[in-house]
Coordinates of C-alpha atoms in Angstrom, one line a residue:
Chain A
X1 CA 71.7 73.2 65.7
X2 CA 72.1 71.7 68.9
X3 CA 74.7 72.4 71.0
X4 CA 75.4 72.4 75.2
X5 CA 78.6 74.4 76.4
X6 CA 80.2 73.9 79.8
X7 CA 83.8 75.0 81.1
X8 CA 86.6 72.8 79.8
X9 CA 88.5 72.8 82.6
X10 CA 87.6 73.1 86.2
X11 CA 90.2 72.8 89.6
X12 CA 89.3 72.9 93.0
X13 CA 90.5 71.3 96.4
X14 CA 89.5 68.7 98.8
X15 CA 86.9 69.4 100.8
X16 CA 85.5 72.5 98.2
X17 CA 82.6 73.0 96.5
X18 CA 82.2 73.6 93.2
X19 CA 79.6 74.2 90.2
X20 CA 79.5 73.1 86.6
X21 CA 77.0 74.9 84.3
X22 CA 76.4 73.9 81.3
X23 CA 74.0 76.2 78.8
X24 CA 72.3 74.2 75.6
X25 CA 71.1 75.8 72.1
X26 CA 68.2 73.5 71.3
X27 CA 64.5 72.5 71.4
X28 CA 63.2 69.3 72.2
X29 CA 65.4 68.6 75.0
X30 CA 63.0 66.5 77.6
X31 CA 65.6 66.6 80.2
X32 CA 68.8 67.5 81.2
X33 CA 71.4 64.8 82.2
X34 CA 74.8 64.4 84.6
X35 CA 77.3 61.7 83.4
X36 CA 80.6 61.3 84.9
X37 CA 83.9 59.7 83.5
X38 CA 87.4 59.0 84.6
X39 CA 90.2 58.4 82.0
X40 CA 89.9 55.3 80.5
X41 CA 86.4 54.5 81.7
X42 CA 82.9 54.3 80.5
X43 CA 80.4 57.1 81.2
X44 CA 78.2 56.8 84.4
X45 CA 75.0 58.5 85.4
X46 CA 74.9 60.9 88.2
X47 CA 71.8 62.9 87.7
X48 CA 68.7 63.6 85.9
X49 CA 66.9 67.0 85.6
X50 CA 63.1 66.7 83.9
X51 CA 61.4 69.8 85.4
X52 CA 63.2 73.2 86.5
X53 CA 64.5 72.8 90.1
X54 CA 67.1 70.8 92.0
X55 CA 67.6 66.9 92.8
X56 CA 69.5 65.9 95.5
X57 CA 71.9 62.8 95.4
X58 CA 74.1 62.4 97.7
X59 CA 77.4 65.0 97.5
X60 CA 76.0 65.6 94.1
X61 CA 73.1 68.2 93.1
X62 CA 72.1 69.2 89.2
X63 CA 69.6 72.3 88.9
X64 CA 68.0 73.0 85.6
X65 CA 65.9 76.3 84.2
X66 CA 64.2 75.7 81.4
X67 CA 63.3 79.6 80.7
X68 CA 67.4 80.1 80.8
X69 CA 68.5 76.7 79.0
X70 CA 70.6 76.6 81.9
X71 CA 71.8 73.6 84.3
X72 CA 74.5 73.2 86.6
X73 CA 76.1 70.2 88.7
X74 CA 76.6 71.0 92.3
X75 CA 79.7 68.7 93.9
X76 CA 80.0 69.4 97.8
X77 CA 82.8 68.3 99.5
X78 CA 85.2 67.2 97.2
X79 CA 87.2 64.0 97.2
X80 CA 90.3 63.5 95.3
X81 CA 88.4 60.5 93.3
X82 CA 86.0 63.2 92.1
X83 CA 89.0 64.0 89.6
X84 CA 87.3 62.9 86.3
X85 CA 85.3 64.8 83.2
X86 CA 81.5 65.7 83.9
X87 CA 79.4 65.6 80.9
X88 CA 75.3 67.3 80.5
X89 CA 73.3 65.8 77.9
X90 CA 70.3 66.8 76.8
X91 CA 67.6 64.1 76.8
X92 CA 66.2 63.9 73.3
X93 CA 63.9 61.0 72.5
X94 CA 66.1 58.0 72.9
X95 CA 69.3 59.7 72.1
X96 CA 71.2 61.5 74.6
X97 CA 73.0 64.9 73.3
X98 CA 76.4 65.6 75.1
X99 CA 78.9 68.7 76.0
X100 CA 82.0 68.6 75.3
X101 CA 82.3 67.9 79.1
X102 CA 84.4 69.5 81.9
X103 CA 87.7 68.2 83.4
X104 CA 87.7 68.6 86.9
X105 CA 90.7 67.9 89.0
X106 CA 91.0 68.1 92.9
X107 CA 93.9 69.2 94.5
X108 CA 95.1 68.1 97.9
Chain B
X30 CA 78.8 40.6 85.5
X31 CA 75.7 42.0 84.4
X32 CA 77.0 45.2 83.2
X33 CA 77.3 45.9 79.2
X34 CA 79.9 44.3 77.9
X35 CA 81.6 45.3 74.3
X36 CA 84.2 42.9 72.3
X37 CA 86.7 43.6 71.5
X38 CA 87.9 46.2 73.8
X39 CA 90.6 46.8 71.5
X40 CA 90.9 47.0 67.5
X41 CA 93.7 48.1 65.4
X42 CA 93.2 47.9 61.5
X43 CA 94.8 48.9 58.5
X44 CA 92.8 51.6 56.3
X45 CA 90.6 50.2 54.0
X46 CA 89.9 47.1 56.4
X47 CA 86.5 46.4 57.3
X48 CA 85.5 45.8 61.5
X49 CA 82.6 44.8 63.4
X50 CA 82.2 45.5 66.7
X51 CA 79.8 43.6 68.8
X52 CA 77.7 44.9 71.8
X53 CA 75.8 42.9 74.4
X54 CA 73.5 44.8 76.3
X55 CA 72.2 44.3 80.2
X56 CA 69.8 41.2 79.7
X57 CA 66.3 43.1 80.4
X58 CA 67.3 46.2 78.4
X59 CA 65.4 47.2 75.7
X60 CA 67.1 50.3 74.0
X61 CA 70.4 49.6 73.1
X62 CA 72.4 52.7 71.4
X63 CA 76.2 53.3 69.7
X64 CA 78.0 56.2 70.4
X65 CA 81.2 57.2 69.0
X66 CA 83.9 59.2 71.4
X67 CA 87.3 60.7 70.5
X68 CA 89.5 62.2 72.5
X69 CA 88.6 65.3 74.4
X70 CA 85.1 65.6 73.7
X71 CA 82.2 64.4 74.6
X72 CA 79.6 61.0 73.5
X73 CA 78.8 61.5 69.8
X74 CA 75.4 59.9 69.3
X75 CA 75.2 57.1 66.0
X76 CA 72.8 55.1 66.7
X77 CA 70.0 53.1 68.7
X78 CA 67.5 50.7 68.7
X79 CA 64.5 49.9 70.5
X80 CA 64.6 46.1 70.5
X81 CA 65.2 45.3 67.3
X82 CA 64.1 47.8 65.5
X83 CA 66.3 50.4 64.6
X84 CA 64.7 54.0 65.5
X85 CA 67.1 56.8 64.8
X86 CA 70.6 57.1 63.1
X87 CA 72.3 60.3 62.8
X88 CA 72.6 62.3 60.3
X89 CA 76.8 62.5 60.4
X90 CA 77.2 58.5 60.1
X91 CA 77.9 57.8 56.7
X92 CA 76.8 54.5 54.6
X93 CA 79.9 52.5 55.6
X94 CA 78.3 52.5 58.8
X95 CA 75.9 50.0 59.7
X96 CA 74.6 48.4 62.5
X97 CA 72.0 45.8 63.8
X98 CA 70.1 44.2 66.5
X99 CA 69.1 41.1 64.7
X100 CA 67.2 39.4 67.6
X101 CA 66.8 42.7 69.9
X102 CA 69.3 41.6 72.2
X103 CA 73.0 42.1 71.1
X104 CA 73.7 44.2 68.4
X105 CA 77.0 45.0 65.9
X106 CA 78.7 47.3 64.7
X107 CA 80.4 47.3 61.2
X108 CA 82.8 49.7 59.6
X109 CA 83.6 49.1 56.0
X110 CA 86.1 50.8 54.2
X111 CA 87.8 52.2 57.2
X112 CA 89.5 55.7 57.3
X113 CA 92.0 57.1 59.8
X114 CA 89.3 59.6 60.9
X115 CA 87.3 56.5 61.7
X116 CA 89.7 56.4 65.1
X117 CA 88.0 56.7 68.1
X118 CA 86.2 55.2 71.1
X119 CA 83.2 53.4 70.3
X120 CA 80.6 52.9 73.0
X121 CA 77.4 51.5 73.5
X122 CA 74.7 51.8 75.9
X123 CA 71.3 49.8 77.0
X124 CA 68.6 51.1 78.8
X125 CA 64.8 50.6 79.2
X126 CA 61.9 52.9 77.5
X127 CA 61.6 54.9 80.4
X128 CA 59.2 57.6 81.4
X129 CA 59.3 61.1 81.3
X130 CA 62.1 61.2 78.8
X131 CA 63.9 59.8 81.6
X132 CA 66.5 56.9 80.4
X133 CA 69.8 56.1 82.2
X134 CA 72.1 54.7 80.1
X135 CA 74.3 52.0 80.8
X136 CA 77.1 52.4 78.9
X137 CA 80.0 49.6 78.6
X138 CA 83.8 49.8 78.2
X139 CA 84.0 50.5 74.7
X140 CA 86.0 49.4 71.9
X141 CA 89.2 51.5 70.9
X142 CA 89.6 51.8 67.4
X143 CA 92.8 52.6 65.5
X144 CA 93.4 53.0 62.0
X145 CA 96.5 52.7 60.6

């Protein structure tokens, strides 16, 4: 099947850094995506991963490995609004694939 | 506002009921897709469309699912039959073909499904 597993819950404060991974069980993946949502709102794009490496945007940074199945989200200094859930999905023809995301919160 | 935009935002029905939801995608969009979200986990793909035709459904959306894109620009939703396990978050996103197998979505504010 396909599957990507990230950390349900992750907590660090202002100013911090901190790293998401997220691991995937699947073939056909063309990519690996970063979507972001806070309660009650719609998913938003924050990254895109095609080839193995890092991009860049901003505060934010996604890596992916291919050989590993293996990407991670890179937030650098924190803000309290960064306080949301943080979703990979694998990029699959059209469709996107999602984790079961990772709830950050940022403490003062 | 030339965001996606979803109607109704919210929907409460009484089992057995059937509901349409309605989805209108950013104007110069050509993919258009329905994903289903409950609380907790992540974007469950249904659905999506590449103008009007209709180019994947998944495997977990049963027959009283349906949807359509009659005129490749907004599309529906419709739930027949509806079961309290049919409660959730329904989204749907637009974007264009892309290249690469790269494709931002757009998604919109969903409609919020409960069954009674």
């Amino acid at each position: 099947g396909q599957s990507l597993e990230q950390p349900s819950e992750v907590t660090a404060v202002e100013g911090a850094i901190v790293q998401i991974n997220c691991t995937y069980q699947t073939s056909g993946f063309y990519g690996l995506s970063w979507y972001q949502q806070h309660d009650g709102g719609a998913p938003t794009f924050l990254s895109y991963n095609a080839l193995d490496g890092l991009e860049e945007t901003g505060r934010f940074s996604s890596f992916l490995s291919r050989s590993d199945s293996y990407g991670y989200l890179l937030l650098q200094e924190l803000q309290m609004k960064d306080s949301a859930s943080y979703f990979c999905a694998g990029n699959q023809g059209g469709k996107l694939i999602f984790g079961q995301g990772t709830e950050l919160s940022v403490k003062p | 506002d030339t965001g996606v935009s979803q109607d109704p935002r919210h929907k409460i029905t009484k089992r057995g009921q059937n509901v349409t939801f309605r989805c209108d995608p950013i104007s110069e969009h050509n993919r258009l897709y329905w994903y289903r979200q409950t609380l907790g986990q992540g974007p469950e793909f249904l659905t999506y469309f590449q103008n009007e035709a209709q180019l994947e459904k998944s495997r977990l959306l049963s027959d009283r699912f349906s949807a359509e894109r009659p005129k490749g620009s907004f599309s529906t939703l419709e739930i027949q039959r509806t079961e309290q396990g049919d409660s959730a978050m329904y989204l749907c996103a637009s974007s264009t073909t892309g290249t690469g197998g790269y494709n931002e979505q757009f998604f919109g504010p969903g409609t919020r499904l409960t069954v009674l």
